[in-house]
mmCIF file of C-alpha atoms in Angstrom:
data_model
loop_
_atom_site.group_PDB
_atom_site.id
_atom_site.type_symbol
_atom_site.label_atom_id
_atom_site.label_comp_id
_atom_site.label_asym_id
_atom_site.label_seq_id
_atom_site.Cartn_x
_atom_site.Cartn_y
_atom_site.Cartn_z
ATOM 1 C CA MET Y 1 12.646 -65.798 36.337
ATOM 2 C CA VAL Y 2 10.606 -62.800 36.270
ATOM 3 C CA SER Y 3 7.602 -63.151 38.398
ATOM 4 C CA THR Y 4 3.983 -62.612 37.393
ATOM 5 C CA GLU Y 5 3.619 -59.742 39.842
ATOM 6 C CA PHE Y 6 6.409 -58.154 38.551
ATOM 7 C CA LEU Y 7 5.157 -58.176 34.859
ATOM 8 C CA TYR Y 8 1.930 -56.928 36.018
ATOM 9 C CA ASP Y 9 3.099 -54.040 37.909
ATOM 10 C CA ASN Y 10 5.662 -53.012 35.176
ATOM 11 C CA ILE Y 11 3.553 -53.797 31.911
ATOM 12 C CA PRO Y 12 3.612 -50.453 29.937
ATOM 13 C CA CYS Y 13 -0.021 -49.597 30.486
ATOM 14 C CA GLY Y 14 -2.374 -49.062 33.328
ATOM 15 C CA TYR Y 15 -4.015 -52.119 34.740
ATOM 16 C CA LEU Y 16 -6.819 -52.006 37.685
ATOM 17 C CA SER Y 17 -9.667 -54.152 38.952
ATOM 18 C CA PHE Y 18 -12.668 -52.718 40.783
ATOM 19 C CA TYR Y 19 -16.162 -53.780 41.991
ATOM 20 C CA ASN Y 20 -19.578 -52.480 40.539
ATOM 21 C CA ASP Y 21 -19.453 -49.487 42.875
ATOM 22 C CA GLY Y 22 -16.112 -48.585 41.556
ATOM 23 C CA THR Y 23 -14.038 -49.428 44.528
ATOM 24 C CA ILE Y 24 -10.558 -50.341 43.278
ATOM 25 C CA ILE Y 25 -9.147 -53.774 44.555
ATOM 26 C CA SER Y 26 -6.078 -53.948 42.268
ATOM 27 C CA ILE Y 27 -3.822 -51.591 40.594
ATOM 28 C CA ASN Y 28 -0.438 -51.808 38.829
ATOM 29 C CA ARG Y 29 2.755 -49.726 39.401
ATOM 30 C CA THR Y 30 2.510 -48.166 35.902
ATOM 31 C CA LEU Y 31 -0.797 -46.605 36.609
ATOM 32 C CA LEU Y 32 0.265 -45.509 40.090
ATOM 33 C CA ASN Y 33 3.118 -43.707 38.681
ATOM 34 C CA TRP Y 34 0.931 -41.932 36.256
ATOM 35 C CA LEU Y 35 -1.226 -40.938 39.008
ATOM 36 C CA ARG Y 36 1.687 -40.208 41.405
ATOM 37 C CA LEU Y 37 -0.097 -42.115 44.178
ATOM 38 C CA GLU Y 38 0.735 -45.242 46.288
ATOM 39 C CA LYS Y 39 -1.049 -48.183 46.671
ATOM 40 C CA GLU Y 40 -2.005 -47.508 50.127
ATOM 41 C CA GLU Y 41 -3.868 -44.372 49.105
ATOM 42 C CA VAL Y 42 -5.710 -46.043 46.426
ATOM 43 C CA LEU Y 43 -6.626 -49.834 47.405
ATOM 44 C CA TYR Y 44 -10.127 -49.924 48.769
ATOM 45 C CA LYS Y 45 -9.953 -46.229 49.451
ATOM 46 C CA GLN Y 46 -10.539 -44.798 45.940
ATOM 47 C CA LYS Y 47 -13.238 -45.379 43.307
ATOM 48 C CA PHE Y 48 -12.595 -45.809 39.592
ATOM 49 C CA ASN Y 49 -14.781 -42.917 38.619
ATOM 50 C CA ASN Y 50 -13.144 -40.745 41.289
ATOM 51 C CA LEU Y 51 -9.845 -41.039 39.041
ATOM 52 C CA LEU Y 52 -11.656 -39.286 36.179
ATOM 53 C CA SER Y 53 -12.247 -35.775 35.146
ATOM 54 C CA VAL Y 54 -15.883 -34.428 35.575
ATOM 55 C CA GLY Y 55 -16.782 -34.803 32.053
ATOM 56 C CA SER Y 56 -15.369 -38.309 31.928
ATOM 57 C CA ARG Y 57 -16.917 -39.179 35.225
ATOM 58 C CA LEU Y 58 -20.430 -38.266 33.930
ATOM 59 C CA TYR Y 59 -20.039 -40.115 30.609
ATOM 60 C CA TYR Y 60 -18.643 -43.187 32.530
ATOM 61 C CA GLN Y 61 -21.718 -43.288 34.693
ATOM 62 C CA MET Y 62 -24.391 -42.440 32.298
ATOM 63 C CA VAL Y 63 -23.166 -44.384 29.263
ATOM 64 C CA ILE Y 64 -20.184 -46.562 29.974
ATOM 65 C CA MET Y 65 -21.176 -48.475 33.278
ATOM 66 C CA PRO Y 66 -24.779 -49.451 31.790
ATOM 67 C CA LEU Y 67 -23.182 -50.259 28.568
ATOM 68 C CA LEU Y 68 -20.496 -52.525 30.486
ATOM 69 C CA LEU Y 69 -22.972 -54.387 32.724
ATOM 70 C CA ARG Y 70 -25.192 -55.224 29.803
ATOM 71 C CA GLU Y 71 -22.544 -56.242 27.108
ATOM 72 C CA GLY Y 72 -19.955 -57.336 29.331
ATOM 73 C CA SER Y 73 -17.023 -55.385 27.632
ATOM 74 C CA VAL Y 74 -16.101 -51.978 26.189
ATOM 75 C CA ASN Y 75 -13.223 -51.047 23.904
ATOM 76 C CA GLU Y 76 -11.469 -47.988 23.203
ATOM 77 C CA ILE Y 77 -13.399 -45.671 25.502
ATOM 78 C CA ASN Y 78 -11.512 -42.227 25.703
ATOM 79 C CA PHE Y 79 -11.332 -40.715 29.352
ATOM 80 C CA ASP Y 80 -9.325 -37.992 30.865
ATOM 81 C CA VAL Y 81 -7.678 -39.244 34.081
ATOM 82 C CA LEU Y 82 -6.620 -36.946 36.993
ATOM 83 C CA SER Y 83 -3.294 -36.862 38.501
ATOM 84 C CA GLN Y 84 -1.478 -34.703 40.940
ATOM 85 C CA ASN Y 85 -0.030 -32.563 38.374
ATOM 86 C CA GLY Y 86 -3.065 -32.175 35.915
ATOM 87 C CA SER Y 87 -4.730 -34.903 33.795
ATOM 88 C CA PHE Y 88 -3.885 -37.076 30.967
ATOM 89 C CA PRO Y 89 -6.005 -38.870 28.187
ATOM 90 C CA VAL Y 90 -6.365 -42.553 28.032
ATOM 91 C CA LEU Y 91 -8.165 -45.232 26.023
ATOM 92 C CA CYS Y 92 -10.066 -47.756 28.349
ATOM 93 C CA ASN Y 93 -10.679 -51.403 27.325
ATOM 94 C CA ALA Y 94 -12.659 -53.407 30.132
ATOM 95 C CA ILE Y 95 -14.333 -56.618 30.585
ATOM 96 C CA THR Y 96 -16.409 -57.896 33.365
ATOM 97 C CA THR Y 97 -16.059 -61.135 35.572
ATOM 98 C CA LYS Y 98 -19.194 -62.706 36.597
ATOM 99 C CA SER Y 99 -20.001 -65.066 39.319
ATOM 100 C CA ALA Y 100 -21.876 -68.429 39.049
ATOM 101 C CA GLY Y 101 -25.335 -66.569 39.548
ATOM 102 C CA GLY Y 102 -24.446 -64.253 36.522
ATOM 103 C CA ASN Y 103 -23.905 -61.142 38.429
ATOM 104 C CA THR Y 104 -20.871 -58.944 37.837
ATOM 105 C CA ASP Y 105 -18.412 -59.376 40.547
ATOM 106 C CA VAL Y 106 -15.303 -57.527 39.350
ATOM 107 C CA ILE Y 107 -14.512 -55.272 36.426
ATOM 108 C CA ASN Y 108 -10.911 -55.602 34.911
ATOM 109 C CA ALA Y 109 -9.680 -52.327 32.818
ATOM 110 C CA ILE Y 110 -6.657 -51.513 30.879
ATOM 111 C CA LEU Y 111 -5.861 -47.811 30.456
ATOM 112 C CA ILE Y 112 -3.505 -46.901 27.587
ATOM 113 C CA LYS Y 113 -1.995 -43.434 27.807
ATOM 114 C CA ILE Y 114 -2.403 -41.624 24.578
ATOM 115 C CA THR Y 115 -1.021 -37.933 25.352
ATOM 116 C CA ASP Y 116 0.955 -37.876 22.176
ATOM 117 C CA ARG Y 117 -1.918 -39.205 20.142
ATOM 118 C CA LYS Y 118 -4.126 -36.660 21.653
ATOM 119 C CA LYS Y 119 -1.492 -33.693 20.949
ATOM 120 C CA LEU Y 120 -1.255 -34.889 17.348
ATOM 121 C CA GLU Y 121 -5.117 -35.022 17.053
ATOM 122 C CA ALA Y 122 -5.263 -31.439 18.501
ATOM 123 C CA GLU Y 123 -2.735 -30.524 15.911
ATOM 124 C CA LEU Y 124 -4.706 -31.978 13.193
ATOM 125 C CA MET Y 125 -7.662 -30.578 14.290
ATOM 126 C CA THR Y 126 -6.269 -27.144 14.497
ATOM 127 C CA ALA Y 127 -4.617 -27.513 11.095
ATOM 128 C CA LYS Y 128 -8.039 -28.582 9.927
ATOM 129 C CA LYS Y 129 -9.863 -25.584 11.385
ATOM 130 C CA GLU Y 130 -7.071 -23.185 9.922
ATOM 131 C CA ALA Y 131 -7.553 -24.737 6.519
ATOM 132 C CA GLU Y 132 -11.252 -24.213 6.620
ATOM 133 C CA GLU Y 133 -11.019 -20.772 8.088
ATOM 134 C CA GLY Y 134 -8.423 -20.071 4.972
ATOM 135 C CA LYS Y 135 -10.817 -21.359 2.806
ATOM 136 C CA ARG Y 136 -13.801 -19.539 3.939
ATOM 137 C CA ARG Y 137 -11.427 -16.291 3.892
ATOM 138 C CA PHE Y 138 -10.476 -17.184 0.233
ATOM 139 C CA GLU Y 139 -14.193 -17.794 -0.890
ATOM 140 C CA THR Y 140 -15.373 -14.420 0.828
ATOM 141 C CA LEU Y 141 -12.710 -12.487 -0.727
ATOM 142 C CA CYS Y 142 -13.460 -14.000 -4.186
ATOM 143 C CA HIS Y 143 -16.967 -13.113 -3.709
ATOM 144 C CA MET Y 144 -16.159 -9.345 -3.056
ATOM 145 C CA ILE Y 145 -14.105 -9.230 -6.294
ATOM 146 C CA PRO Y 146 -16.125 -7.840 -9.388
ATOM 147 C CA ASN Y 147 -14.671 -10.400 -11.787
ATOM 148 C CA ILE Y 148 -15.514 -13.949 -12.150
ATOM 149 C CA ILE Y 149 -13.022 -16.143 -10.142
ATOM 150 C CA TRP Y 150 -12.994 -20.203 -10.267
ATOM 151 C CA THR Y 151 -10.823 -22.981 -9.157
ATOM 152 C CA ALA Y 152 -10.532 -26.541 -10.526
ATOM 153 C CA LEU Y 153 -9.260 -29.815 -9.325
ATOM 154 C CA GLN Y 154 -6.048 -31.486 -10.532
ATOM 155 C CA ASP Y 155 -8.115 -33.223 -13.079
ATOM 156 C CA GLY Y 156 -9.789 -30.285 -14.330
ATOM 157 C CA THR Y 157 -13.143 -30.449 -12.634
ATOM 158 C CA ILE Y 158 -14.548 -27.050 -11.511
ATOM 159 C CA ASN Y 159 -15.048 -26.888 -7.750
ATOM 160 C CA PHE Y 160 -15.389 -23.365 -6.951
ATOM 161 C CA VAL Y 161 -16.786 -20.365 -8.683
ATOM 162 C CA ASN Y 162 -17.651 -17.133 -6.924
ATOM 163 C CA GLU Y 163 -20.861 -15.131 -6.767
ATOM 164 C CA ARG Y 164 -20.057 -12.938 -9.705
ATOM 165 C CA PHE Y 165 -20.381 -15.983 -11.936
ATOM 166 C CA TYR Y 166 -23.786 -16.720 -10.763
ATOM 167 C CA GLN Y 167 -24.725 -13.206 -11.495
ATOM 168 C CA GLU Y 168 -23.442 -13.121 -15.041
ATOM 169 C CA PHE Y 169 -24.856 -16.311 -16.420
ATOM 170 C CA ARG Y 170 -28.195 -16.671 -14.080
ATOM 171 C CA LEU Y 171 -26.963 -20.299 -13.108
ATOM 172 C CA ARG Y 172 -27.859 -22.208 -9.525
ATOM 173 C CA ALA Y 173 -24.970 -23.717 -7.845
ATOM 174 C CA GLU Y 174 -26.613 -27.183 -7.580
ATOM 175 C CA LYS Y 175 -26.638 -27.085 -11.487
ATOM 176 C CA LEU Y 176 -22.939 -26.423 -11.735
ATOM 177 C CA ASN Y 177 -20.844 -29.031 -13.710
ATOM 178 C CA ASN Y 178 -18.836 -29.175 -16.504
ATOM 179 C CA PHE Y 179 -21.303 -30.312 -18.878
ATOM 180 C CA ILE Y 180 -23.478 -27.396 -18.197
ATOM 181 C CA LEU Y 181 -20.542 -25.051 -18.457
ATOM 182 C CA LEU Y 182 -19.383 -26.191 -21.877
ATOM 183 C CA ARG Y 183 -22.802 -25.446 -23.167
ATOM 184 C CA LEU Y 184 -22.284 -21.518 -22.434
ATOM 185 C CA PHE Y 185 -19.252 -21.405 -24.931
ATOM 186 C CA HIS Y 186 -19.880 -20.508 -28.559
ATOM 187 C CA PRO Y 187 -19.671 -23.649 -30.878
ATOM 188 C CA LEU Y 188 -17.215 -22.034 -33.185
ATOM 189 C CA GLY Y 189 -14.431 -21.679 -30.172
ATOM 190 C CA ARG Y 190 -15.622 -24.604 -28.004
ATOM 191 C CA ASP Y 191 -13.399 -27.328 -29.389
ATOM 192 C CA LYS Y 192 -10.321 -25.102 -29.658
ATOM 193 C CA MET Y 193 -10.862 -23.940 -25.966
ATOM 194 C CA ILE Y 194 -11.205 -27.708 -24.937
ATOM 195 C CA LYS Y 195 -8.015 -28.673 -26.774
ATOM 196 C CA ARG Y 196 -5.809 -25.850 -25.136
ATOM 197 C CA TRP Y 197 -7.478 -26.787 -21.523
ATOM 198 C CA GLU Y 198 -6.609 -30.488 -22.010
ATOM 199 C CA GLU Y 199 -2.902 -29.335 -23.010
ATOM 200 C CA SER Y 200 -2.727 -27.246 -20.004
ATOM 201 C CA LEU Y 201 -3.806 -30.070 -17.661
ATOM 202 C CA LYS Y 202 -1.327 -32.600 -19.519
ATOM 203 C CA PHE Y 203 1.661 -30.241 -19.335
ATOM 204 C CA ASN Y 204 0.721 -28.154 -16.367
ATOM 205 C CA THR Y 205 1.169 -24.853 -18.025
ATOM 206 C CA THR Y 206 -0.730 -21.672 -17.946
ATOM 207 C CA PHE Y 207 -4.104 -21.650 -19.739
ATOM 208 C CA GLU Y 208 -5.412 -18.845 -21.749
ATOM 209 C CA VAL Y 209 -8.039 -18.129 -24.321
ATOM 210 C CA GLU Y 210 -10.482 -15.745 -25.741
ATOM 211 C CA ILE Y 211 -14.097 -17.115 -26.471
ATOM 212 C CA GLN Y 212 -17.552 -16.048 -26.508
ATOM 213 C CA ILE Y 213 -19.898 -17.090 -23.731
ATOM 214 C CA LYS Y 214 -23.644 -16.938 -23.628
ATOM 215 C CA ALA Y 215 -24.736 -14.517 -20.802
ATOM 216 C CA ALA Y 216 -28.163 -14.478 -18.996
ATOM 217 C CA GLY Y 217 -29.938 -12.789 -21.840
ATOM 218 C CA GLY Y 218 -28.911 -15.217 -24.377
ATOM 219 C CA ALA Y 219 -26.381 -13.060 -26.262
ATOM 220 C CA TYR Y 220 -22.834 -14.036 -26.673
ATOM 221 C CA TYR Y 221 -19.935 -11.645 -25.153
ATOM 222 C CA TRP Y 222 -16.111 -12.112 -25.691
ATOM 223 C CA TYR Y 223 -14.215 -13.219 -22.329
ATOM 224 C CA LEU Y 224 -10.855 -13.842 -21.534
ATOM 225 C CA ILE Y 225 -10.289 -16.878 -19.489
ATOM 226 C CA ARG Y 226 -6.939 -17.452 -17.568
ATOM 227 C CA ALA Y 227 -5.858 -20.310 -15.210
ATOM 228 C CA VAL Y 228 -2.624 -21.170 -13.716
ATOM 229 C CA PRO Y 229 -1.482 -24.397 -11.632
ATOM 230 C CA TYR Y 230 -1.051 -24.120 -7.984
ATOM 231 C CA LYS Y 231 1.766 -26.614 -6.448
ATOM 232 C CA ASP Y 232 2.201 -27.615 -2.921
ATOM 233 C CA ILE Y 233 5.656 -27.286 -1.012
ATOM 234 C CA SER Y 234 6.357 -30.668 -2.519
ATOM 235 C CA GLY Y 235 5.791 -29.482 -6.050
ATOM 236 C CA ARG Y 236 2.670 -31.500 -6.645
ATOM 237 C CA LEU Y 237 -0.080 -29.795 -8.624
ATOM 238 C CA THR Y 238 -3.228 -29.654 -6.191
ATOM 239 C CA LEU Y 239 -5.407 -26.823 -7.743
ATOM 240 C CA TRP Y 240 -6.147 -24.570 -10.502
ATOM 241 C CA PHE Y 241 -6.768 -20.993 -9.772
ATOM 242 C CA GLY Y 242 -8.614 -19.097 -12.736
ATOM 243 C CA SER Y 243 -10.404 -15.783 -13.821
ATOM 244 C CA CYS Y 244 -12.913 -14.966 -16.500
ATOM 245 C CA THR Y 245 -12.926 -11.401 -17.579
ATOM 246 C CA ASN Y 246 -15.389 -9.619 -19.901
ATOM 247 C CA ILE Y 247 -13.397 -8.137 -22.816
ATOM 248 C CA ASN Y 248 -16.219 -7.552 -25.280
ATOM 249 C CA GLU Y 249 -15.847 -3.812 -25.606
ATOM 250 C CA GLN Y 250 -12.151 -3.938 -26.249
ATOM 251 C CA LYS Y 251 -12.757 -7.245 -28.598
ATOM 252 C CA GLU Y 252 -15.410 -5.223 -30.502
ATOM 253 C CA LYS Y 253 -13.034 -2.220 -31.011
ATOM 254 C CA GLN Y 254 -10.138 -4.654 -32.061
ATOM 255 C CA LEU Y 255 -12.551 -6.384 -34.498
ATOM 256 C CA LYS Y 256 -13.715 -2.980 -36.082
ATOM 257 C CA THR Y 257 -10.084 -1.685 -36.305
ATOM 258 C CA LEU Y 258 -9.240 -5.036 -38.017
ATOM 259 C CA ASP Y 259 -12.165 -4.533 -40.471
ATOM 260 C CA ARG Y 260 -10.936 -0.989 -41.168
ATOM 261 C CA LEU Y 261 -7.266 -2.195 -41.758
ATOM 262 C CA ASN Y 262 -8.783 -4.770 -44.126
ATOM 263 C CA ASP Y 263 -10.585 -2.261 -46.015
ATOM 264 C CA SER Y 264 -7.625 0.072 -46.226
ATOM 265 C CA LEU Y 265 -5.570 -2.738 -47.538
ATOM 266 C CA THR Y 266 -8.231 -3.531 -50.189
ATOM 267 C CA GLU Y 267 -8.398 0.031 -51.171
ATOM 268 C CA ALA Y 268 -4.444 0.249 -51.255
ATOM 269 C CA GLY Y 269 -4.363 -3.020 -53.318
ATOM 270 C CA GLN Y 270 -6.745 -1.235 -55.795
ATOM 271 C CA ILE Y 271 -4.730 1.714 -56.138
ATOM 272 C CA ILE Y 272 -1.549 -0.245 -56.787
ATOM 273 C CA LYS Y 273 -3.319 -2.319 -59.432
ATOM 274 C CA LYS Y 274 -4.724 0.955 -61.034
ATOM 275 C CA GLN Y 275 -1.194 2.417 -61.076
ATOM 276 C CA ASP Y 276 0.208 -0.822 -62.603
ATOM 277 C CA GLN Y 277 -2.190 -0.419 -65.229
ATOM 278 C CA GLN Y 278 -1.300 3.216 -65.900
ATOM 279 C CA LEU Y 279 2.348 2.446 -65.959
ATOM 280 C CA GLU Y 280 1.847 -0.443 -68.345
ATOM 281 C CA GLU Y 281 -0.143 1.904 -70.726
ATOM 282 C CA ILE Y 282 2.732 4.446 -70.408
ATOM 283 C CA GLY Y 283 5.375 1.826 -70.995
ATOM 284 C CA TYR Y 284 3.553 0.611 -74.018
ATOM 285 C CA SER Y 285 3.017 4.058 -75.670
ATOM 286 C CA GLN Y 286 6.395 5.235 -74.895
ATOM 287 C CA SER Y 287 7.922 2.119 -76.165
ATOM 288 C CA HIS Y 288 6.538 3.175 -79.838
ATOM 289 C CA LEU Y 289 8.007 6.743 -79.386
ATOM 290 C CA VAL Y 290 11.449 4.997 -78.658
ATOM 291 C CA ARG Y 291 11.130 2.232 -81.284
ATOM 292 C CA ARG Y 292 10.370 4.605 -84.011
ATOM 293 C CA PRO Y 293 13.858 6.191 -84.363
ATOM 294 C CA LEU Y 294 15.524 3.045 -83.624
ATOM 295 C CA ALA Y 295 13.581 1.393 -86.358
ATOM 296 C CA ASN Y 296 15.162 4.041 -88.830
ATOM 297 C CA ILE Y 297 18.624 3.285 -87.444
ATOM 298 C CA LEU Y 298 18.430 -0.367 -87.919
ATOM 299 C CA GLY Y 299 16.905 0.363 -91.368
ATOM 300 C CA LEU Y 300 19.717 2.619 -92.346
ATOM 301 C CA VAL Y 301 22.104 -0.078 -90.976
ATOM 302 C CA GLN Y 302 20.683 -2.452 -93.372
ATOM 303 C CA ILE Y 303 21.074 -0.290 -96.443
ATOM 304 C CA MET Y 304 24.610 0.489 -95.432
ATOM 305 C CA GLU Y 305 25.306 -3.118 -95.459
ATOM 306 C CA THR Y 306 24.875 -3.367 -99.044
ATOM 307 C CA GLU Y 307 27.325 -0.456 -99.645
ATOM 308 C CA ASN Y 308 31.100 -0.612 -99.995
ATOM 309 C CA LEU Y 309 32.593 0.646 -96.790
ATOM 310 C CA GLU Y 310 35.930 2.132 -95.961
ATOM 311 C CA ASP Y 311 38.219 0.263 -93.670
ATOM 312 C CA ILE Y 312 37.536 2.603 -90.681
ATOM 313 C CA GLN Y 313 33.939 2.329 -91.231
ATOM 314 C CA LYS Y 314 33.957 -1.476 -91.483
ATOM 315 C CA ILE Y 315 35.492 -1.370 -87.738
ATOM 316 C CA TYR Y 316 32.524 0.826 -86.148
ATOM 317 C CA PHE Y 317 29.686 -0.339 -88.291
ATOM 318 C CA PRO Y 318 29.361 -3.848 -86.568
ATOM 319 C CA MET Y 319 29.336 -1.752 -83.273
ATOM 320 C CA ILE Y 320 26.664 0.620 -84.233
ATOM 321 C CA LYS Y 321 24.629 -2.349 -85.515
ATOM 322 C CA GLN Y 322 25.211 -4.453 -82.293
ATOM 323 C CA SER Y 323 24.148 -1.553 -79.999
ATOM 324 C CA ALA Y 324 20.932 -0.926 -82.059
ATOM 325 C CA GLU Y 325 19.971 -4.708 -81.668
ATOM 326 C CA ASP Y 326 20.673 -4.631 -77.982
ATOM 327 C CA LEU Y 327 18.648 -1.657 -77.629
ATOM 328 C CA ASP Y 328 15.613 -2.952 -79.499
ATOM 329 C CA GLU Y 329 15.819 -6.526 -77.554
ATOM 330 C CA MET Y 330 15.835 -4.258 -74.352
ATOM 331 C CA ILE Y 331 12.601 -2.298 -75.216
ATOM 332 C CA ASN Y 332 11.010 -5.720 -76.489
ATOM 333 C CA ALA Y 333 11.670 -7.137 -72.978
ATOM 334 C CA ILE Y 334 10.404 -3.945 -70.959
ATOM 335 C CA VAL Y 335 7.067 -4.221 -73.037
ATOM 336 C CA ILE Y 336 6.616 -7.951 -72.507
ATOM 337 C CA LYS Y 337 7.100 -7.527 -68.544
ATOM 338 C CA SER Y 338 4.656 -4.367 -68.454
ATOM 339 C CA LYS Y 339 2.017 -6.629 -70.031
#
């Protein structure tokens, strides 16, 4: 059967007891191994606060010891403990044992080594600082760009715009929200833009739209708004990166060119219509010129039908009559189509 003393010595955490003045009266083997000391070097020779680093010692004496005497216990206090080859972080839980008179006789403490946890916390803190520094560099760079740059969260909420935006539209940062932003867009293009933005959010596709936005002076100018989804290494969409470019000058030129093109097409249509009328008049007048001799031919054919014809004439006569009738029918069709 395993003895209580063996369990005490080999429990996977440091355990010690000390008087109010810090004199250590009991310590287990686990903590001794961490300190690289023997019991003879510690018991009744070392004080608990002497095991601590300078900063932890001051914290213990000024804050933790008065709290311990008043409350009777403390939990998860972070200390740095000195050893023969440096120091290591621990979490300390302590409770006091009081005498019959109510005075604290002994303090029992457990020390849990948290070297790996501290390393992880340090790595997380470093990563956080790097992320914050990266964000600060990104925002500084965006503020220097002479174009409007913005970002949005996964759900489409705008969470950053650069200084150029505030200069262009004279808005204050504290008043920036999606409702205020929507009021800047021209009513005629607002619904179409919202629909495209919702589709991009739904399908994680690039967003692009040309729309008029009200500038600081109250006038509307044309802008090209673009946004692309940003995905992390796992493929999850985390952010939208967007830009807003003033294209009013190019758009005005494009609209003027379109107006000129429409005018040219209208003029061309009128010319074609006029030419069609002229062709119709020519066709109508020329048809009379063509039909006059044709009418004579048809009249002569009718006269010849009453005469006695020779055999050879009877062969060619129907052919002449049919050709004249076909020609008359074709001229009539041309005249009808020209109308």
